[in-house]
XYZ file of C-alpha atoms in Angstrom:
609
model
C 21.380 -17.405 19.090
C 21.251 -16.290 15.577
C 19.649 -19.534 13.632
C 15.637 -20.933 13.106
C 15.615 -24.348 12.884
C 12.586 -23.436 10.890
C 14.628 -22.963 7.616
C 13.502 -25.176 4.294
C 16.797 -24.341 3.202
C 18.723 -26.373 5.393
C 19.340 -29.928 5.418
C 21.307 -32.085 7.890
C 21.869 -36.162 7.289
C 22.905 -37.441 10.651
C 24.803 -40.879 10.437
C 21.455 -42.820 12.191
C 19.389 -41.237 8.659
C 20.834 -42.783 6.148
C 21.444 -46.518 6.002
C 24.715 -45.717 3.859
C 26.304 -44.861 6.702
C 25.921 -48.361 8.258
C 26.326 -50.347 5.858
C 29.604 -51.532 3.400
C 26.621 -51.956 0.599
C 28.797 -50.709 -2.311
C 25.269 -49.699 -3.966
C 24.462 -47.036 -1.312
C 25.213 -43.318 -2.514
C 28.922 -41.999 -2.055
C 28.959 -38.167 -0.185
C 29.659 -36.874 -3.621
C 26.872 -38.744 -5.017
C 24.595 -37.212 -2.010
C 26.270 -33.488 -2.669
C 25.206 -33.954 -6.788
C 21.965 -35.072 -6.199
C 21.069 -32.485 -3.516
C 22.694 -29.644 -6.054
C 22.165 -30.780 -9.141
C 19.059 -28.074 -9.708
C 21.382 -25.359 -8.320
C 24.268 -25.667 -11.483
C 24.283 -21.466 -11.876
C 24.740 -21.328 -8.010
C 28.155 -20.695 -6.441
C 28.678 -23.676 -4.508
C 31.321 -23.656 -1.798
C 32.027 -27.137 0.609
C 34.079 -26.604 4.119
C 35.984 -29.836 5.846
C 37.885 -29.478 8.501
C 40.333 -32.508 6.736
C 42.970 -33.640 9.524
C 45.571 -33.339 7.104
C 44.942 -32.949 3.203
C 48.304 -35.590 2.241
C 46.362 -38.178 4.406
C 42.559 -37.771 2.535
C 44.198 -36.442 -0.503
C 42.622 -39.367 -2.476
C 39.174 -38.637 -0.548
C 39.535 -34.605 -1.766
C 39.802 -36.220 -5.081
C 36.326 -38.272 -5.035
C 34.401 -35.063 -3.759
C 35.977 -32.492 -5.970
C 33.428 -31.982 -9.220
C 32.033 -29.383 -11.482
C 29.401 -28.465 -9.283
C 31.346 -27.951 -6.312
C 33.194 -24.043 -6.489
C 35.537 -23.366 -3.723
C 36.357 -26.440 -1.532
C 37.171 -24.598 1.988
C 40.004 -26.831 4.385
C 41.087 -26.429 8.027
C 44.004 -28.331 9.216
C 45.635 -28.473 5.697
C 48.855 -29.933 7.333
C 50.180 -28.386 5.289
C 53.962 -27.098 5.057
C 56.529 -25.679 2.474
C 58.013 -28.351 1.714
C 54.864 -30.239 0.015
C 54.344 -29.037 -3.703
C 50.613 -27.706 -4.318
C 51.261 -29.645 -7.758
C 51.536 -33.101 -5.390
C 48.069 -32.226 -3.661
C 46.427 -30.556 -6.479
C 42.834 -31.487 -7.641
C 41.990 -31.532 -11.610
C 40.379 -28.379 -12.085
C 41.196 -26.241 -9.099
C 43.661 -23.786 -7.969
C 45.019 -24.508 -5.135
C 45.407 -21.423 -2.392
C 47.463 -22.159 0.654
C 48.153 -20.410 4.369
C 50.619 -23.223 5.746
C 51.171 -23.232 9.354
C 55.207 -22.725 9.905
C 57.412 -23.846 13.120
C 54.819 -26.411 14.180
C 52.921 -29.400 13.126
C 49.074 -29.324 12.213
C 47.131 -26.230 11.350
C 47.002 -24.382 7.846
C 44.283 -23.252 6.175
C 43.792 -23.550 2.257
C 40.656 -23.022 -0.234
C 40.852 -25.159 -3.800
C 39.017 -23.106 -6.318
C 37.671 -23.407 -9.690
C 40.250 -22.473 -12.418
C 38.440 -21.015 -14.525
C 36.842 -18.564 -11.795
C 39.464 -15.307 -11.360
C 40.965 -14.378 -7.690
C 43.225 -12.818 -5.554
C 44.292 -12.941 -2.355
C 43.452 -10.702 0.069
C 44.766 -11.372 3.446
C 46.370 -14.239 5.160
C 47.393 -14.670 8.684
C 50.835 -14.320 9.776
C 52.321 -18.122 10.594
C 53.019 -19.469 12.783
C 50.017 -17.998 14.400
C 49.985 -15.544 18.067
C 48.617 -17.282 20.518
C 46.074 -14.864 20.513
C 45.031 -15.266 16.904
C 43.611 -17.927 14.717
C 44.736 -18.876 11.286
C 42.600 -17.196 8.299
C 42.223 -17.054 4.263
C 40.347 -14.440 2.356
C 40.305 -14.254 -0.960
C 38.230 -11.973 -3.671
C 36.638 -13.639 -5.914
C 35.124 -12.137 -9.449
C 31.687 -13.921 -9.923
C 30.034 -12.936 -13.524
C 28.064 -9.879 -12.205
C 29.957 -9.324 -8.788
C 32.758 -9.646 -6.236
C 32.406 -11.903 -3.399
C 34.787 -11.855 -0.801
C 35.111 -15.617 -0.292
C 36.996 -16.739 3.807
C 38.390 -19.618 5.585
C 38.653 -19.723 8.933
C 40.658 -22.072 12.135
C 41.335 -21.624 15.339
C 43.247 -24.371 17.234
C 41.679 -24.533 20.330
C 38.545 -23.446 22.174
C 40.695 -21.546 24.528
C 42.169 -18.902 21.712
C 41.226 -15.609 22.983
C 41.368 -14.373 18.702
C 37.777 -12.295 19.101
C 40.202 -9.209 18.628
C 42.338 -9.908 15.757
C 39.368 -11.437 13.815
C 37.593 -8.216 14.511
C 40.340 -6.664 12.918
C 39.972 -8.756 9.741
C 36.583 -8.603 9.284
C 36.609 -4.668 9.662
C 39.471 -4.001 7.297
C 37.693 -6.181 4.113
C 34.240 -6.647 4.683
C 32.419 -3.428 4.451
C 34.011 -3.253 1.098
C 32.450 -6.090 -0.356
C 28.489 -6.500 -0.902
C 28.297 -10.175 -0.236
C 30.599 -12.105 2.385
C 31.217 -15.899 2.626
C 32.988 -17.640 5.608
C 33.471 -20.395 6.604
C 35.336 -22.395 9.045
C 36.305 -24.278 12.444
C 35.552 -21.992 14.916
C 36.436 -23.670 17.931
C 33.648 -21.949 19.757
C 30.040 -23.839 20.519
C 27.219 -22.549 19.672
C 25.226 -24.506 21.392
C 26.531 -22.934 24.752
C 24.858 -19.680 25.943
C 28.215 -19.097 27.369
C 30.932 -15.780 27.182
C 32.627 -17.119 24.001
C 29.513 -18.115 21.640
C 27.653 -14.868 22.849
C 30.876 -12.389 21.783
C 31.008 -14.005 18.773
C 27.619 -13.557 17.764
C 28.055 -9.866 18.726
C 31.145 -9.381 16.817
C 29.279 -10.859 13.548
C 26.225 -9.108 13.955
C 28.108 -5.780 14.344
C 29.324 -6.737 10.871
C 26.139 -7.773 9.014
C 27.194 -11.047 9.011
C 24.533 -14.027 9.663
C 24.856 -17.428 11.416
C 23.084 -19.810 9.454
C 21.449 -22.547 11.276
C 23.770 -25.637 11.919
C 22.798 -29.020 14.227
C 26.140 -30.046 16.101
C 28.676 -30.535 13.306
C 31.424 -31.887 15.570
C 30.282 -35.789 17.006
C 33.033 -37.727 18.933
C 31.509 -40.927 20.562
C 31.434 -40.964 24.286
C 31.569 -36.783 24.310
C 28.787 -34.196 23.944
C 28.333 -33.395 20.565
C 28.992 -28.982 20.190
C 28.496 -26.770 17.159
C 31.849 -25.441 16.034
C 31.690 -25.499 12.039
C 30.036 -22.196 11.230
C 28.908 -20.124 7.683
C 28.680 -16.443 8.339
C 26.565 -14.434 5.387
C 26.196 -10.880 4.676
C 23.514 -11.789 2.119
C 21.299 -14.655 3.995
C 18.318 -13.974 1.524
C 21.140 -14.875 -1.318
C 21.793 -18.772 0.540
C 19.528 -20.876 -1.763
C 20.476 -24.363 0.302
C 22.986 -24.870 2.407
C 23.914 -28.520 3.590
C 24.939 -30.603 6.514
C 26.651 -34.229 5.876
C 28.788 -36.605 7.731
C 32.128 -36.946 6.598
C 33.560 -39.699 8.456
C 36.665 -40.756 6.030
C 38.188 -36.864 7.026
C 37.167 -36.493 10.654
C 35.100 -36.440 13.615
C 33.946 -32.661 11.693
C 30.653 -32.598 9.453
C 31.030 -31.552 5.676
C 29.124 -27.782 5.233
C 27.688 -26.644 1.857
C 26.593 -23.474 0.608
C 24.868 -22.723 -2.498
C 24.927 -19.363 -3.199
C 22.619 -17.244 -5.493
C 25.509 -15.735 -7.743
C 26.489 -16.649 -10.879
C 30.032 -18.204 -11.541
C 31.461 -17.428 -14.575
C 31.181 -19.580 -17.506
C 33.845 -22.341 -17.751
C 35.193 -21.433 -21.237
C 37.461 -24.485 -22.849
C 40.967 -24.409 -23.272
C 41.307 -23.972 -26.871
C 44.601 -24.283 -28.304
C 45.495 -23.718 -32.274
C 47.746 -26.102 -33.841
C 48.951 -28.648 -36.779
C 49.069 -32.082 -36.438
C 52.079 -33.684 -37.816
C 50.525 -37.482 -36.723
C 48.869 -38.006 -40.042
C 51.022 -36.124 -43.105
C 51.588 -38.250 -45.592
C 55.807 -37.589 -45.774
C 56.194 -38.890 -49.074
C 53.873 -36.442 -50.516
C 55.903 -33.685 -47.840
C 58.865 -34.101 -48.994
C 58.000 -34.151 -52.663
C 56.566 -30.640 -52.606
C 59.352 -29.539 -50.469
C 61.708 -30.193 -53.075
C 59.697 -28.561 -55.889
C 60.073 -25.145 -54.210
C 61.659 -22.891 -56.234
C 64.297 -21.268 -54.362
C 66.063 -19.003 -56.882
C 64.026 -16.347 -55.881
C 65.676 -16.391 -52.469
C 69.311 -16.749 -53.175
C 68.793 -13.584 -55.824
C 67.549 -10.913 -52.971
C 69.779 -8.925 -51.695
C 69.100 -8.354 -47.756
C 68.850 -11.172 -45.325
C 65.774 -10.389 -43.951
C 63.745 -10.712 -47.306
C 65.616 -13.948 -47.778
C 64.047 -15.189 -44.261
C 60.724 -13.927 -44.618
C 60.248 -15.733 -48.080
C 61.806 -18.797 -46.164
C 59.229 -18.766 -43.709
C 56.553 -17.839 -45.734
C 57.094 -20.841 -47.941
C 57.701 -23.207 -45.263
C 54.580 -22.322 -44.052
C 52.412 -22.671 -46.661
C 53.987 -26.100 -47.685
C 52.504 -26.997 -44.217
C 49.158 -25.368 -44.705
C 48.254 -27.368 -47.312
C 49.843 -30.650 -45.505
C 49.070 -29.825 -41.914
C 46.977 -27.229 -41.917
C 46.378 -25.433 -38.175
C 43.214 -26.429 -36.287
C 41.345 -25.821 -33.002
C 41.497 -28.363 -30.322
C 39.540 -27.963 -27.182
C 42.170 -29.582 -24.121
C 39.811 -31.552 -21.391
C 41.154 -31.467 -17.672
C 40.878 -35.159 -17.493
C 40.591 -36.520 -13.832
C 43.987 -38.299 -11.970
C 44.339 -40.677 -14.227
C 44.953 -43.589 -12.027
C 41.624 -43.263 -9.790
C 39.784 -46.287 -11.422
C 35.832 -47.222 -10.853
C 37.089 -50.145 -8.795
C 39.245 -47.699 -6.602
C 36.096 -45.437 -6.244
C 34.541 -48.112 -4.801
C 36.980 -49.575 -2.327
C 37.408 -45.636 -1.717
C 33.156 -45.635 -0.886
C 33.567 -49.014 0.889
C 36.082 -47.740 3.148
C 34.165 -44.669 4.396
C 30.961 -46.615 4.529
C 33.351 -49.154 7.201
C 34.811 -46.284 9.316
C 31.220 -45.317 9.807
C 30.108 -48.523 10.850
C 32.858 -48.842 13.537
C 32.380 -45.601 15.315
C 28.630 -46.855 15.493
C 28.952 -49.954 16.542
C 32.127 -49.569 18.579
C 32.842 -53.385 18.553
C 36.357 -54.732 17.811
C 35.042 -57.362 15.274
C 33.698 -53.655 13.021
C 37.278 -52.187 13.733
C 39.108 -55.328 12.490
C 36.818 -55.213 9.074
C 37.574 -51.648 8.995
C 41.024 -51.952 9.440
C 41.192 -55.180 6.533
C 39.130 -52.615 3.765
C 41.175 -49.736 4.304
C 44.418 -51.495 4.228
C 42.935 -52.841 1.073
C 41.849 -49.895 0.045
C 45.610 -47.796 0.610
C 47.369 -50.822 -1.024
C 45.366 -50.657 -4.190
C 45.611 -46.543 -4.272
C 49.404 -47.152 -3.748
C 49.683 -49.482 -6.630
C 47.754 -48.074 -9.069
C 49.855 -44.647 -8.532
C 53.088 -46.894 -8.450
C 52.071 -48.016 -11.439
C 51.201 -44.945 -13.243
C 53.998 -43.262 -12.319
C 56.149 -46.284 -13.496
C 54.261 -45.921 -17.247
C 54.812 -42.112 -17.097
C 58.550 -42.362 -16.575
C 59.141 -45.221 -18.899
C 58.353 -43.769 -22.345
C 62.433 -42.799 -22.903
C 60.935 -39.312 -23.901
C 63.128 -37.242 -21.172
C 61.350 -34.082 -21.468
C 58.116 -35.516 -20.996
C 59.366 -37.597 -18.000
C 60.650 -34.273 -16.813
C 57.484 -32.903 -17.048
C 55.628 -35.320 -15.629
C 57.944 -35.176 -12.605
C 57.315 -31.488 -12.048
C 53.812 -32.099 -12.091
C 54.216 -34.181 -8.848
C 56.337 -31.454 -7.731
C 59.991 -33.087 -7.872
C 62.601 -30.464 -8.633
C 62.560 -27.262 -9.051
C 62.623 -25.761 -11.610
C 79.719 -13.331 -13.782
C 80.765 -11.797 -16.964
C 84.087 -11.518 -18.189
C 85.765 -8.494 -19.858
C 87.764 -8.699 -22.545
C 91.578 -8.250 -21.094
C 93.333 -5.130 -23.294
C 96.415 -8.557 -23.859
C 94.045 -9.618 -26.526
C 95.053 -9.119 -30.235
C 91.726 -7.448 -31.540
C 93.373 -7.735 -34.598
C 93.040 -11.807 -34.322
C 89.813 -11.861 -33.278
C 88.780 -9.426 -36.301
C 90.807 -11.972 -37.847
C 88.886 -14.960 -36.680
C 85.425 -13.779 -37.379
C 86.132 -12.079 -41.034
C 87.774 -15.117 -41.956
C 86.045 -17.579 -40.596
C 85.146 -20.380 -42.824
C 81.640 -20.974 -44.447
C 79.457 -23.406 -42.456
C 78.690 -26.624 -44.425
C 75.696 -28.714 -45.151
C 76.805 -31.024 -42.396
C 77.427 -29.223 -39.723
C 74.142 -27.147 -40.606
C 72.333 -30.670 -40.557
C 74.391 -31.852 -37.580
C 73.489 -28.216 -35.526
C 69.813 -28.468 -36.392
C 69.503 -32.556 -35.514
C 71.359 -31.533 -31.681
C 68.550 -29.396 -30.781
C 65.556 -31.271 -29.088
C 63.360 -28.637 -27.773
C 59.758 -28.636 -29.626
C 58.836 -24.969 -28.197
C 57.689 -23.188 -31.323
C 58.783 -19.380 -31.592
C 56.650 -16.754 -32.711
C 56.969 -17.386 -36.424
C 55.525 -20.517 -36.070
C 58.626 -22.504 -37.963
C 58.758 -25.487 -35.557
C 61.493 -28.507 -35.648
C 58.595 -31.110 -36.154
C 57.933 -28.545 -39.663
C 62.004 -28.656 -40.511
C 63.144 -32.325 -39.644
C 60.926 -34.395 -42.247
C 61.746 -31.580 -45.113
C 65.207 -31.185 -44.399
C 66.717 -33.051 -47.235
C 65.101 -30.797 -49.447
C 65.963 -27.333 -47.756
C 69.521 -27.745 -46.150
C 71.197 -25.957 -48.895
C 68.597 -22.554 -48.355
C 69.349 -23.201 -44.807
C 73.014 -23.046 -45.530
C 72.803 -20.378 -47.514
C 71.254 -17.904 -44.893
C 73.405 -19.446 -42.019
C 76.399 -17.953 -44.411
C 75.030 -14.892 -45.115
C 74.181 -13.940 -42.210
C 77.572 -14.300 -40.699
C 79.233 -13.036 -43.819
C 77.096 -9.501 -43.618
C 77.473 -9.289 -40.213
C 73.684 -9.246 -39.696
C 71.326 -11.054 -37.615
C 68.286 -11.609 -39.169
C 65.402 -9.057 -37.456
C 62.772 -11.578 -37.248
C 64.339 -13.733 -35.301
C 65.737 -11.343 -32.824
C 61.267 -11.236 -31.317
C 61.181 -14.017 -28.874
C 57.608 -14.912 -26.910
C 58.350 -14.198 -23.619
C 56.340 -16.137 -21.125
C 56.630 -15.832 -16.802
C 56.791 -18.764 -15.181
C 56.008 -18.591 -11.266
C 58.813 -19.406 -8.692
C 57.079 -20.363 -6.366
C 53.523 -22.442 -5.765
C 51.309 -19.040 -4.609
C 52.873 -16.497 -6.516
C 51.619 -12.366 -5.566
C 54.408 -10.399 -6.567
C 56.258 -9.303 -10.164
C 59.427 -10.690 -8.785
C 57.856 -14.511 -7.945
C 58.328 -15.069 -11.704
C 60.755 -15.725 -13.628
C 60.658 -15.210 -17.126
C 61.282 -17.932 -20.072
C 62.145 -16.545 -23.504
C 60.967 -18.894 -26.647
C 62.821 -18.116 -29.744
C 62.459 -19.207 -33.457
C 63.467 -23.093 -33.899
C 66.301 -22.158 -36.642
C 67.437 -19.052 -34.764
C 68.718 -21.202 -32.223
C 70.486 -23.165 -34.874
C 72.197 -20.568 -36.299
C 73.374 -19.169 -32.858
C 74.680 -22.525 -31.918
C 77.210 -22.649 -34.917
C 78.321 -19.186 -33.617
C 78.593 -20.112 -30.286
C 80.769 -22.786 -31.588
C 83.100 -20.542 -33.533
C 83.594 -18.347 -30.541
C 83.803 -20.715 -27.359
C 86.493 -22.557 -29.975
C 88.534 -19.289 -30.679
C 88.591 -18.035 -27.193
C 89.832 -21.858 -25.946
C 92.449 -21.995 -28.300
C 93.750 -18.725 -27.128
C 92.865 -19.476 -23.486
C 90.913 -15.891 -23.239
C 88.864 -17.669 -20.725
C 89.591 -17.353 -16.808
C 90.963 -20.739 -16.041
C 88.473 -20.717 -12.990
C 85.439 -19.841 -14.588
C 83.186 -22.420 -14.082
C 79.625 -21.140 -15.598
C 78.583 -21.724 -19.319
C 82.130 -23.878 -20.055
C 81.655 -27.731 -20.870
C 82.852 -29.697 -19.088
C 82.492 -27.312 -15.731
C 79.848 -26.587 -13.569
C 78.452 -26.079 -9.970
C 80.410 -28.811 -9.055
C 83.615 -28.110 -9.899
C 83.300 -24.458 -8.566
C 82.490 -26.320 -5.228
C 85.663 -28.773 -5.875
C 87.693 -25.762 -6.318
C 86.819 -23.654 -3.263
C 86.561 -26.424 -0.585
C 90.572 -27.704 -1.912
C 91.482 -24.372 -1.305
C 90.106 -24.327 2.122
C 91.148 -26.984 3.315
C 94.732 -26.248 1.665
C 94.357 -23.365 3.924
C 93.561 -24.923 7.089
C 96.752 -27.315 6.767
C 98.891 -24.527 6.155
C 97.507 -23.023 9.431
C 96.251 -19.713 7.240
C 93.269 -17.593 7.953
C 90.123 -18.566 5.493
C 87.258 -15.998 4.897
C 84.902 -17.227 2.276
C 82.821 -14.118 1.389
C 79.808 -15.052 -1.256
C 77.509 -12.557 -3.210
C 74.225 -13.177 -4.559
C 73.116 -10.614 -6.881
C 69.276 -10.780 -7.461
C 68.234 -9.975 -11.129
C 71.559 -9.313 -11.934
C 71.088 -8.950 -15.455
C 69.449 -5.415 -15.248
C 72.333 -3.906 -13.008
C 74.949 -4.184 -16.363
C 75.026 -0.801 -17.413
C 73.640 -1.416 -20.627
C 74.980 2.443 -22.211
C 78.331 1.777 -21.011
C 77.886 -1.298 -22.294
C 76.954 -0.057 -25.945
C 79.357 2.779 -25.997
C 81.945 -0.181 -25.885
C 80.619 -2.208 -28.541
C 80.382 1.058 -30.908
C 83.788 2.232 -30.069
C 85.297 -1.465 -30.915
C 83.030 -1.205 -33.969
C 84.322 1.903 -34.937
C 87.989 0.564 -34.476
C 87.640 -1.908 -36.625
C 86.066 -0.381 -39.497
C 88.351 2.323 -39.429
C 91.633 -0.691 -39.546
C 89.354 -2.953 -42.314
């Protein structure tokens, strides 16, 4: 077999070495307490844990007490996993969260939480559900400061998987093209046996490069034989500075593994963000030097665009010398509802289970079974209760957000008929009447979004000064529409992509979310106005059309078609329902026939006015 149990490196706590392990002593060390101490001279090491967890939504709150700084990649077997449970629900502080879900059937699933400030990608996953001659696998790349590592989780159900082949397969397609190799996993095969299974898969690994490093049993049901079927393979065994051994009774039967590996992580650099803060302006003083801005200047130029650059330039230096913009570093702050206290029932609860599977009494399972219901009820109401405090601010875009974060929710064009009088809607939009201070002021008031566009104007910069700058406001609202011009800068937009889906790989697993200035969405609102009110007055609009129409919406389009069906059916008639989904149907318009429309309509006009 390919271990020493002389290795100085190694270190294995069995559950008869350590008195925490027998005892509900809330003093005694927790197994991240044991982890830090045994690492904590090892901080520029890559440090990766494996567990083989018996379902991740079960010991969720038990991932959360191990996870820390020190700790790198946390490996999991058995995730439990499925599609339908948001990574955001199960996510640790810190981490990304990487996920192989078994589909069709329960158990299974692999998944590795990493680091988030440490780069990846994915580089194969197994196909799910699994063959039945196939286990289920996760390798990732991961970008260390001075190298690649290719970093591997691996499970196979049962000890009578036949997957030698496919994981040959694996490990020959990635791993001669990385230097250093890290896996880790549930094997299902005992290495304590000198039998066909254990001796192949030595064979396969050493074909490979890759060493066994030396393990006691890690797998310890009472009454049974205790085997060997947690495993760390290495390319690089001179690289393994420590690698560690502990019971981890409050997952499963399964010892915890650690690895410390001589590699550097990169450097955890702090989310710095650059902004004002509007919490401490003195709005007397604001609004005073708001209204001392001389505006003449503005309502003398000539082209819109000048008028909105000195607009925003003088907005913005009002607030530079109220609010002026500052760094903040943002801290990943732990789940905020994991008290000391729960810690402890958390650490008194493991240190019971351990007990009982010692002892094997009934009076240690009834005081494990009275701390851990203790334990659960207290995690249930402190999460209860933060989730009640979250949601009960009135703010509904923050409860909104909050609610995506524990992963509730989610996240036909019309042509103009040729029975339209252009000559009306010519009409409509050359004559249409000035907008006033109030409906500016009611316009800007209606919009609630704080996202600030790329010119920095935001709505918590407009609302407190607005008094004293409606009127310039006004004025380039009206000349805009008046010249027929939009102004330029507020046609650039910050485009950001925002993933579809919890694992996103491809381009098309985003979607993208387009940010524009705060008072270009003013002025397009009065517009909008103008035109949805001319079009219903004239009933331009498909009486059907159920999209962007208030007052309509998913809804009623359903309404519509199932009366209709079911008007059908009772007049004995044939219904076909055909539906079309058109992905990213934006892109198909044809944008030059599109344009050559506009222009010739352009051209008609001008050539009539």
């Amino acid at each position: 077999m390919d271990c020493s149990s002389d290795n100085s490196d190694f270190l294995s706590l069995e559950s008869s070495d350590c008195d925490s392990f027998h005892s509900i002593d809330s003093s005694t060390p927790t197994l991240n307490d044991t982890l830090s101490s045994i690492f904590q001279n090892l901080p520029k090491h890559f440090n990766v844990v494996h567990i083989n967890a018996q379902s991740v939504p079960a010991h969720h709150t038990d991932l959360l007490t191990l996870a820390s700084k020190d700790i790198h990649a946390i490996l999991i077997s058995k995730t439990w996993f499925n599609p339908s449970l948001s990574s955001g629900t199960y996510s640790l502080p810190g981490y990304n969260l990487i996920r192989n879900d078994r589909l069709g059937t329960r158990g299974g699933g692999v998944a590795i939480y990493l680091r988030s400030h440490i780069p990846f990608s994915i580089i194969s996953s197994s196909p799910q559900p699994p063959p039945s001659n196939a286990a289920e696998n996760l390798l990732i790349e991961v970008l260390l400061s001075n190298s690649k590592l290719l970093l591997g989780v691996f499970y196979s159900p049962s000890s009578s998987v036949d997957y030698f082949d496919s994981f040959e397969d694996t490990i020959d397609q990635f791993s001669p093209l990385y230097k250093n190799t890290i896996v880790m996993g549930d094997f299902n095969t005992c290495l304590l046996k000198n039998d066909s299974r254990s001796r192949r898969l030595l064979s396969l690994t050493h074909s490979y490069n890759l060493q066994n490093l030396y393990l006691n049993a890690t797998h310890k049901v009472p009454g049974f034989t205790p085997s060997l079927l947690d495993l760390i393979f290495v390319s690089s065994p001179h690289l393994v500075t420590k690698h560690v051994q502990l019971p981890a009774v409050a997952f499963s039967h399964h010892d915890l593994l650690h690895l410390s590996f001589k590699a550097k992580p990169p450097k955890q650099k702090p989310t710095v963000v650059i902004g004002r803060s509007f919490g401490g302006i003195d709005h007397d003083s604001l609004l005073s030097d708001a209204s001392k801005i001389d505006w003449s200047g503005l309502y003398d130029l000539p082209y819109l665009d000048d008028k909105v650059e000195l607009f925003t330039s003088s907005i913005t230096n009002l607030y530079d010398k109220h609010a002026p913009l500052r760094r903040v570093k943002l801290k990943h702050l732990p789940a905020p509802w994991l008290s000391d206290e729960i810690k402890r029932l958390i650490h008194k609860k493991n240190r019971a289970i351990a007990k009982m599977r010692t002892a094997k009494s009934d009076t240690e399972r009834e005081k494990y079974k009275a701390v851990r219901n203790r334990c659960n009820t207290r995690c249930r109401d402190a999460q209860r209760q933060h989730i009640h405090d979250s949601v009960s601010n009135g703010d509904t875009s923050k409860i909104w957000k909050f609610l995506k974060n524990l992963g509730i929710g989610r996240s036909a064009q019309n042509i103009i008929s040729s029975a339209i009088d252009i000559n009306n809607l010519n009409s409509h939009f050359t004559c249409s009447p000035e907008f006033t201070e109030r409906e500016v002021e009611g316009c800007i008031l209606s919009i609630s979004s704080d996202a600030v566009g790329w010119d920095q104007v935001s709505r918590a910069m407009i609302l407190p000064i607005l008094p004293a700058i409606l009127q310039v406001i006004t004025h380039i609202f009206n000349y805009s529409v008046t010249s027929g011009k939009f102004p330029t800068s507020w046609k650039d937009s910050l485009v950001i992509p925002i993933p579809k889906r919890p694992d996103p790989i491809n381009f098309s697993d985003f979607r993208p979310i387009t940010i524009l200035p705060f008072l270009s969405k003013a002025l397009e609102r009065l517009i909008h106005s103008q035109l949805s009110g001319f079009l219903n007055k004239n009933s331009i609009l498909d009486p059907l059309q159920s999209g962007f129409r208030p007052g309509h919406s998913t809804t009623t389009a359903l309404v519509k078609v199932c009366d209709d069906i079911r008007r059908g059916m009772d007049g004995g008639q044939l219904t076909v329902l055909t539906l079309l989904d058109f992905s990213n149907a934006f892109n198909t318009v044809n944008f030059e026939g599109l344009w050559l429309w506009v222009a010739s309509l352009y051209e008609y006009l001008s050539i009539r006015y």
